[in-house]
Short mmCIF file of C-alpha atoms in Angstrom, two decimals:
data_model
loop_
_atom_site.label_atom_id
_atom_site.label_comp_id
_atom_site.label_asym_id
_atom_site.label_seq_id
_atom_site.Cartn_x
_atom_site.Cartn_y
_atom_site.Cartn_z
CA UNK E 1165 -17.01 -13.44 11.24
CA UNK E 1166 -16.17 -12.18 7.76
CA UNK E 1167 -18.96 -10.84 5.59
CA UNK E 1168 -17.78 -10.72 1.97
CA UNK E 1169 -21.10 -10.24 0.15
CA UNK E 1170 -20.12 -13.33 -1.86
CA UNK E 1171 -16.99 -11.71 -3.26
CA UNK E 1172 -14.81 -14.60 -4.40
CA UNK E 1173 -11.98 -12.82 -6.19
CA UNK E 1174 -8.29 -13.31 -5.40
CA UNK E 1175 -8.00 -9.92 -3.72
CA UNK E 1176 -10.81 -10.73 -1.28
CA UNK E 1177 -9.03 -14.02 -0.54
CA UNK E 1178 -5.88 -12.13 0.47
CA UNK E 1179 -7.94 -9.87 2.76
CA UNK E 1180 -9.49 -12.92 4.45
CA UNK E 1181 -6.06 -14.49 4.90
CA UNK E 1182 -4.67 -11.29 6.46
CA UNK E 1183 -7.60 -11.02 8.86
CA UNK E 1184 -7.43 -14.68 9.88
CA UNK E 1185 -3.66 -14.39 10.49
CA UNK E 1186 -3.84 -11.65 13.11
CA UNK E 1187 -7.27 -11.65 14.74
CA UNK E 1188 -6.18 -13.89 17.62
CA UNK E 1189 -2.85 -12.15 18.25
CA UNK E 1190 -1.76 -9.33 20.52
CA UNK E 1191 -2.58 -6.46 20.64
CA UNK E 1192 -5.87 -7.37 18.96
CA UNK E 1193 -6.78 -10.18 21.34
CA UNK E 1194 -7.16 -7.74 24.21
CA UNK E 1195 -9.79 -5.51 25.74
CA UNK E 1196 -12.74 -4.54 23.57
CA UNK E 1197 -11.07 -5.50 20.29
CA UNK E 1198 -11.34 -9.12 21.35
CA UNK E 1199 -15.10 -8.67 21.24
CA UNK E 1200 -15.35 -7.48 17.66
CA UNK E 1201 -17.90 -10.18 16.97
CA UNK E 1202 -18.77 -8.63 13.64
CA UNK E 1203 -15.12 -8.72 12.67
CA UNK E 1204 -14.42 -7.71 9.08
CA UNK E 1205 -16.65 -6.62 6.23
CA UNK E 1206 -15.26 -6.80 2.71
CA UNK E 1207 -17.22 -4.06 1.04
CA UNK E 1208 -18.04 -4.64 -2.61
CA UNK E 1209 -19.94 -1.36 -3.04
CA UNK E 1210 -17.16 1.23 -2.84
CA UNK E 1211 -16.26 2.14 -6.38
CA UNK E 1212 -13.13 3.31 -8.11
CA UNK E 1213 -14.12 6.97 -7.93
CA UNK E 1214 -13.79 6.78 -4.14
CA UNK E 1215 -10.13 5.80 -4.35
CA UNK E 1216 -8.80 9.31 -3.88
CA UNK E 1217 -8.83 9.21 -0.07
CA UNK E 1218 -7.71 6.26 2.02
CA UNK E 1219 -10.44 6.79 4.65
CA UNK E 1220 -13.15 6.25 2.04
CA UNK E 1221 -12.33 2.57 2.22
CA UNK E 1222 -11.22 1.69 5.70
CA UNK E 1223 -13.24 2.65 8.73
CA UNK E 1224 -14.97 1.27 11.79
CA UNK E 1225 -18.52 1.97 12.80
CA UNK E 1226 -19.23 3.86 16.01
CA UNK E 1227 -20.99 2.12 18.87
CA UNK E 1228 -20.17 -0.49 21.45
CA UNK E 1229 -17.31 -2.88 20.89
CA UNK E 1230 -19.78 -5.66 20.12
CA UNK E 1231 -21.16 -3.60 17.26
CA UNK E 1232 -17.83 -2.41 15.89
CA UNK E 1233 -16.71 -3.60 12.52
CA UNK E 1234 -13.79 -2.95 10.21
CA UNK E 1235 -14.82 -2.37 6.63
CA UNK E 1236 -12.38 -2.70 3.77
CA UNK E 1237 -13.00 -2.51 0.05
CA UNK E 1238 -11.60 -5.17 -2.24
CA UNK E 1239 -11.57 -2.55 -5.01
CA UNK E 1240 -9.31 -0.37 -2.83
CA UNK E 1241 -7.09 -3.35 -2.05
CA UNK E 1242 -6.87 -4.10 -5.76
CA UNK E 1243 -5.50 -0.58 -6.28
CA UNK E 1244 -3.02 -1.27 -3.52
CA UNK E 1245 -2.16 -4.56 -5.26
CA UNK E 1246 -1.13 -2.60 -8.36
CA UNK E 1247 1.50 -0.76 -6.31
CA UNK E 1248 2.50 -4.07 -4.71
CA UNK E 1249 2.88 -5.59 -8.18
CA UNK E 1250 5.35 -2.85 -9.10
CA UNK E 1251 7.35 -3.72 -6.00
CA UNK E 1252 7.09 -7.39 -7.00
CA UNK E 1253 8.32 -6.65 -10.53
CA UNK E 1254 11.26 -4.72 -9.08
CA UNK E 1255 12.18 -7.58 -6.75
CA UNK E 1256 11.85 -10.22 -9.48
CA UNK E 1257 13.71 -8.19 -12.11
CA UNK E 1258 16.47 -7.49 -9.60
CA UNK E 1259 16.87 -11.17 -8.75
CA UNK E 1260 15.73 -10.78 -5.13
CA UNK E 1261 12.70 -13.07 -5.53
CA UNK E 1262 12.56 -16.53 -7.08
CA UNK E 1263 10.85 -19.91 -6.77
CA UNK E 1264 12.48 -22.75 -4.88
CA UNK E 1265 12.31 -26.35 -6.10
CA UNK E 1266 8.83 -26.70 -4.58
CA UNK E 1267 7.68 -23.51 -6.39
CA UNK E 1268 7.36 -21.55 -3.17
CA UNK E 1269 8.32 -17.88 -3.39
CA UNK E 1270 11.61 -17.19 -1.60
CA UNK E 1271 14.06 -14.31 -1.24
CA UNK E 1272 17.58 -14.78 -2.57
CA UNK E 1273 19.23 -11.96 -0.57
CA UNK E 1274 20.72 -10.70 -3.84
CA UNK E 1275 19.54 -7.64 -5.70
CA UNK E 1276 20.63 -5.77 -8.81
CA UNK E 1277 19.36 -2.19 -9.06
CA UNK E 1278 16.95 -1.24 -11.84
CA UNK E 1279 18.19 0.12 -15.12
CA UNK E 1280 16.47 3.03 -16.84
CA UNK E 1281 14.65 0.91 -19.41
CA UNK E 1282 13.06 -1.32 -16.76
CA UNK E 1283 12.05 1.67 -14.66
CA UNK E 1284 10.42 3.33 -17.66
CA UNK E 1285 8.52 0.13 -18.48
CA UNK E 1286 7.20 0.05 -14.90
CA UNK E 1287 6.05 3.66 -15.20
CA UNK E 1288 4.23 2.74 -18.41
CA UNK E 1289 2.66 -0.25 -16.63
CA UNK E 1290 1.35 2.10 -13.93
CA UNK E 1291 0.04 4.48 -16.58
CA UNK E 1292 -1.95 1.66 -18.22
CA UNK E 1293 -3.42 0.62 -14.86
CA UNK E 1294 -4.29 4.23 -14.01
CA UNK E 1295 -6.02 4.60 -17.39
CA UNK E 1296 -8.09 1.50 -16.62
CA UNK E 1297 -9.04 2.99 -13.26
CA UNK E 1298 -9.96 6.36 -14.75
CA UNK E 1299 -12.26 4.75 -17.32
CA UNK E 1300 -13.99 2.61 -14.67
CA UNK E 1301 -14.70 5.21 -12.01
CA UNK E 1302 -17.98 3.70 -10.83
CA UNK E 1303 -17.20 0.07 -11.51
CA UNK E 1304 -17.12 -2.37 -8.57
CA UNK E 1305 -17.35 -5.55 -10.60
CA UNK E 1306 -15.36 -8.73 -10.27
CA UNK E 1307 -14.29 -8.27 -13.89
CA UNK E 1308 -12.61 -4.93 -13.09
CA UNK E 1309 -10.56 -6.56 -10.36
CA UNK E 1310 -9.61 -9.36 -12.75
CA UNK E 1311 -8.55 -6.82 -15.40
CA UNK E 1312 -6.47 -4.85 -12.91
CA UNK E 1313 -4.70 -8.02 -11.79
CA UNK E 1314 -3.49 -8.82 -15.30
CA UNK E 1315 0.31 -8.69 -15.59
CA UNK E 1316 1.91 -7.96 -18.97
CA UNK E 1317 4.51 -10.73 -19.06
CA UNK E 1318 4.94 -13.20 -21.92
CA UNK E 1319 7.02 -15.62 -19.86
CA UNK E 1320 4.48 -17.69 -17.86
CA UNK E 1321 6.92 -18.55 -15.07
CA UNK E 1322 7.88 -14.89 -14.68
CA UNK E 1323 4.23 -13.83 -14.77
CA UNK E 1324 3.26 -16.34 -12.09
CA UNK E 1325 6.23 -15.37 -9.92
CA UNK E 1326 5.31 -11.67 -10.09
CA UNK E 1327 1.65 -12.45 -9.37
CA UNK E 1328 2.49 -14.66 -6.38
CA UNK E 1329 4.93 -12.07 -5.03
CA UNK E 1330 2.34 -9.30 -5.49
CA UNK E 1331 -0.13 -11.25 -3.37
CA UNK E 1332 2.56 -11.86 -0.75
CA UNK E 1333 3.28 -8.12 -0.50
CA UNK E 1334 -0.44 -7.26 -0.50
CA UNK E 1335 -0.96 -9.75 2.35
CA UNK E 1336 1.42 -7.76 4.57
CA UNK E 1337 0.03 -4.42 3.35
CA UNK E 1338 -3.48 -5.53 4.26
CA UNK E 1339 -2.33 -6.65 7.71
CA UNK E 1340 -0.95 -3.14 8.20
CA UNK E 1341 -4.27 -1.66 7.04
CA UNK E 1342 -6.13 -3.76 9.62
CA UNK E 1343 -3.63 -2.94 12.37
CA UNK E 1344 -4.10 0.76 11.57
CA UNK E 1345 -7.82 0.46 12.22
CA UNK E 1346 -7.30 -1.59 15.36
CA UNK E 1347 -5.10 1.26 16.67
CA UNK E 1348 -7.97 3.71 16.18
CA UNK E 1349 -10.33 1.38 18.05
CA UNK E 1350 -7.92 0.69 20.91
CA UNK E 1351 -7.33 4.41 21.39
CA UNK E 1352 -11.00 5.44 21.12
CA UNK E 1353 -10.13 7.88 18.34
CA UNK E 1354 -13.03 10.17 17.44
CA UNK E 1355 -14.14 10.57 13.85
CA UNK E 1356 -14.60 14.30 14.36
CA UNK E 1357 -11.91 16.35 16.07
CA UNK E 1358 -9.66 19.38 15.44
CA UNK E 1359 -7.45 18.97 12.38
CA UNK E 1360 -4.24 18.58 14.38
CA UNK E 1361 -5.80 15.85 16.52
CA UNK E 1362 -7.02 13.94 13.48
CA UNK E 1363 -3.61 14.09 11.81
CA UNK E 1364 -1.75 13.08 14.98
CA UNK E 1365 -4.12 10.13 15.44
CA UNK E 1366 -3.46 9.00 11.88
CA UNK E 1367 0.30 9.24 12.35
CA UNK E 1368 0.11 7.27 15.59
CA UNK E 1369 -2.10 4.62 13.96
CA UNK E 1370 0.35 4.26 11.06
CA UNK E 1371 3.30 3.93 13.42
CA UNK E 1372 1.42 1.43 15.58
CA UNK E 1373 0.44 -0.55 12.49
CA UNK E 1374 4.01 -0.78 11.23
CA UNK E 1375 5.43 -1.77 14.62
CA UNK E 1376 2.79 -4.48 15.03
CA UNK E 1377 3.39 -5.64 11.46
CA UNK E 1378 7.12 -6.19 11.96
CA UNK E 1379 6.40 -7.86 15.30
CA UNK E 1380 4.14 -10.24 13.36
CA UNK E 1381 6.69 -10.74 10.57
CA UNK E 1382 9.93 -8.78 10.25
CA UNK E 1383 11.51 -9.21 6.83
CA UNK E 1384 12.26 -7.17 3.74
CA UNK E 1385 8.94 -8.08 2.11
CA UNK E 1386 6.87 -6.84 5.07
CA UNK E 1387 8.89 -3.62 5.07
CA UNK E 1388 8.35 -3.14 1.34
CA UNK E 1389 4.64 -3.78 1.91
CA UNK E 1390 4.51 -0.94 4.44
CA UNK E 1391 6.05 1.46 1.91
CA UNK E 1392 3.60 0.31 -0.78
CA UNK E 1393 0.71 1.22 1.50
CA UNK E 1394 2.12 4.60 2.51
CA UNK E 1395 2.97 5.57 -1.07
CA UNK E 1396 -0.13 4.14 -2.76
CA UNK E 1397 -1.77 7.56 -3.17
CA UNK E 1398 0.89 8.35 -5.78
CA UNK E 1399 -1.09 5.99 -8.03
CA UNK E 1400 -4.61 7.02 -7.06
CA UNK E 1401 -4.42 10.77 -6.57
CA UNK E 1402 -2.92 13.88 -8.11
CA UNK E 1403 -3.23 15.69 -4.78
CA UNK E 1404 -0.33 15.29 -2.36
CA UNK E 1405 -1.75 17.12 0.65
CA UNK E 1406 -4.19 15.55 3.07
CA UNK E 1407 -7.58 16.76 4.28
CA UNK E 1408 -8.04 14.57 7.34
CA UNK E 1409 -4.99 12.35 6.71
CA UNK E 1410 -1.27 13.22 6.53
CA UNK E 1411 0.21 14.35 3.24
CA UNK E 1412 1.84 11.77 0.98
CA UNK E 1413 5.38 13.00 1.65
CA UNK E 1414 4.84 12.83 5.41
CA UNK E 1415 3.23 9.39 5.23
CA UNK E 1416 6.32 8.10 3.44
CA UNK E 1417 8.76 10.05 5.59
CA UNK E 1418 7.58 8.98 9.02
CA UNK E 1419 7.18 5.32 8.11
CA UNK E 1420 10.72 5.26 6.71
CA UNK E 1421 11.87 6.73 10.03
CA UNK E 1422 10.70 3.43 11.53
CA UNK E 1423 12.71 1.35 9.06
CA UNK E 1424 16.48 0.84 9.51
CA UNK E 1425 17.05 0.86 5.75
CA UNK E 1426 20.66 2.02 6.01
CA UNK E 1427 21.50 -1.15 7.93
CA UNK E 1428 20.56 -3.33 4.96
CA UNK E 1429 21.97 -2.33 1.58
CA UNK E 1430 19.59 -4.64 -0.33
CA UNK E 1431 16.54 -3.15 1.39
CA UNK E 1432 17.82 0.38 0.80
CA UNK E 1433 18.29 -0.27 -2.94
CA UNK E 1434 14.83 -1.81 -3.33
CA UNK E 1435 13.17 1.04 -1.40
CA UNK E 1436 15.00 3.62 -3.51
CA UNK E 1437 14.04 1.92 -6.79
CA UNK E 1438 10.40 1.54 -5.72
CA UNK E 1439 10.11 5.12 -4.55
CA UNK E 1440 11.76 6.47 -7.71
CA UNK E 1441 9.35 4.50 -9.90
CA UNK E 1442 6.27 5.73 -8.03
CA UNK E 1443 7.39 9.36 -7.80
CA UNK E 1444 8.42 9.43 -11.48
CA UNK E 1445 5.00 8.03 -12.40
CA UNK E 1446 3.27 10.74 -10.35
CA UNK E 1447 5.47 13.43 -11.95
CA UNK E 1448 4.69 12.23 -15.49
CA UNK E 1449 0.97 12.01 -14.76
CA UNK E 1450 0.92 15.57 -13.52
CA UNK E 1451 3.16 17.32 -16.02
CA UNK E 1452 6.09 17.48 -13.58
CA UNK E 1453 8.52 15.23 -15.40
CA UNK E 1454 11.05 18.04 -15.97
CA UNK E 1455 11.04 19.05 -12.30
CA UNK E 1456 11.70 15.44 -11.34
CA UNK E 1457 14.49 15.16 -13.93
CA UNK E 1458 16.22 18.04 -12.17
CA UNK E 1459 16.87 15.71 -9.23
CA UNK E 1460 19.42 13.90 -11.41
CA UNK E 1461 19.95 10.20 -11.99
CA UNK E 1462 19.40 7.80 -9.09
CA UNK E 1463 18.17 10.44 -6.62
CA UNK E 1464 18.48 9.57 -2.94
CA UNK E 1465 15.44 8.58 -0.90
CA UNK E 1466 15.50 11.79 1.14
CA UNK E 1467 15.81 13.87 -2.03
CA UNK E 1468 12.65 12.31 -3.47
CA UNK E 1469 10.67 12.80 -0.26
CA UNK E 1470 11.77 16.44 -0.18
CA UNK E 1471 10.65 16.70 -3.83
CA UNK E 1472 7.18 15.47 -2.88
CA UNK E 1473 7.10 17.97 -0.04
CA UNK E 1474 7.97 20.81 -2.41
CA UNK E 1475 5.31 19.76 -4.91
CA UNK E 1476 2.75 19.45 -2.12
CA UNK E 1477 3.53 22.95 -0.87
CA UNK E 1478 3.08 24.27 -4.41
CA UNK E 1479 -0.36 22.64 -4.53
CA UNK E 1480 -1.31 24.05 -1.14
CA UNK E 1481 -0.43 27.57 -2.27
CA UNK E 1482 -2.47 27.48 -5.48
#
């Protein structure tokens, strides 16, 4: 059963589709998870101010398996969609995504890396979305979600292609979100435990979620979706360290350890361009643009993750 509190927006529709796609599959269709009769709750009450920590949005209630439920906020998923839309813009601009003759979204297996002007326009796009979020901290309305979904493209075909691709990426990201919570349920993870235990459980749940995601669908888009999820806090939070979740740099690092990006040059280029865009946005938002510039042009993926680690350690020592 899906309880949506009558939420009818496009983001809620993607959540429903993700849930319906995996609820009858392994490893979910086993043991107590098979008896999640309450299924999924799309929570319309969690507002934008709660977007600073992932666990404010995704959790399961304690109790017997029959009472368990996974709750996910469509407002949170709309924030995630913004990151997915950046990935979509990158893929479309680079020629990796297009429509076929039937207007279905397809991959072309070709990709041209971003130029500086396009990257800067994407950073500005993120800045505009972040400004909208900051001025609607306690807004949970359908209109906010509609505003956040607006894509600044004059070309209607291009706009529709980016929108459709964004939903495609969000679909996989949401599946990973759900798989993450199923991992917690399957492993009887406590909500309260020593810090190290909590962090290790989160890392295991993320790794489980990614492995189950690529077992469900293994392609470049599902891989990009995983990175969008792991790096989404670069949009929503200034803080890089975690309280009861891993730090942003570690979340990105250990999920990329699961991805054989060096075996696929196209995937590696897209991941690098996406990560550079998100990290540059974070740096500009937090007065760190000069420190990021010191990495040089086209910094490597490892270099940018190490940069996030350094900035996180600076924050922790303040």
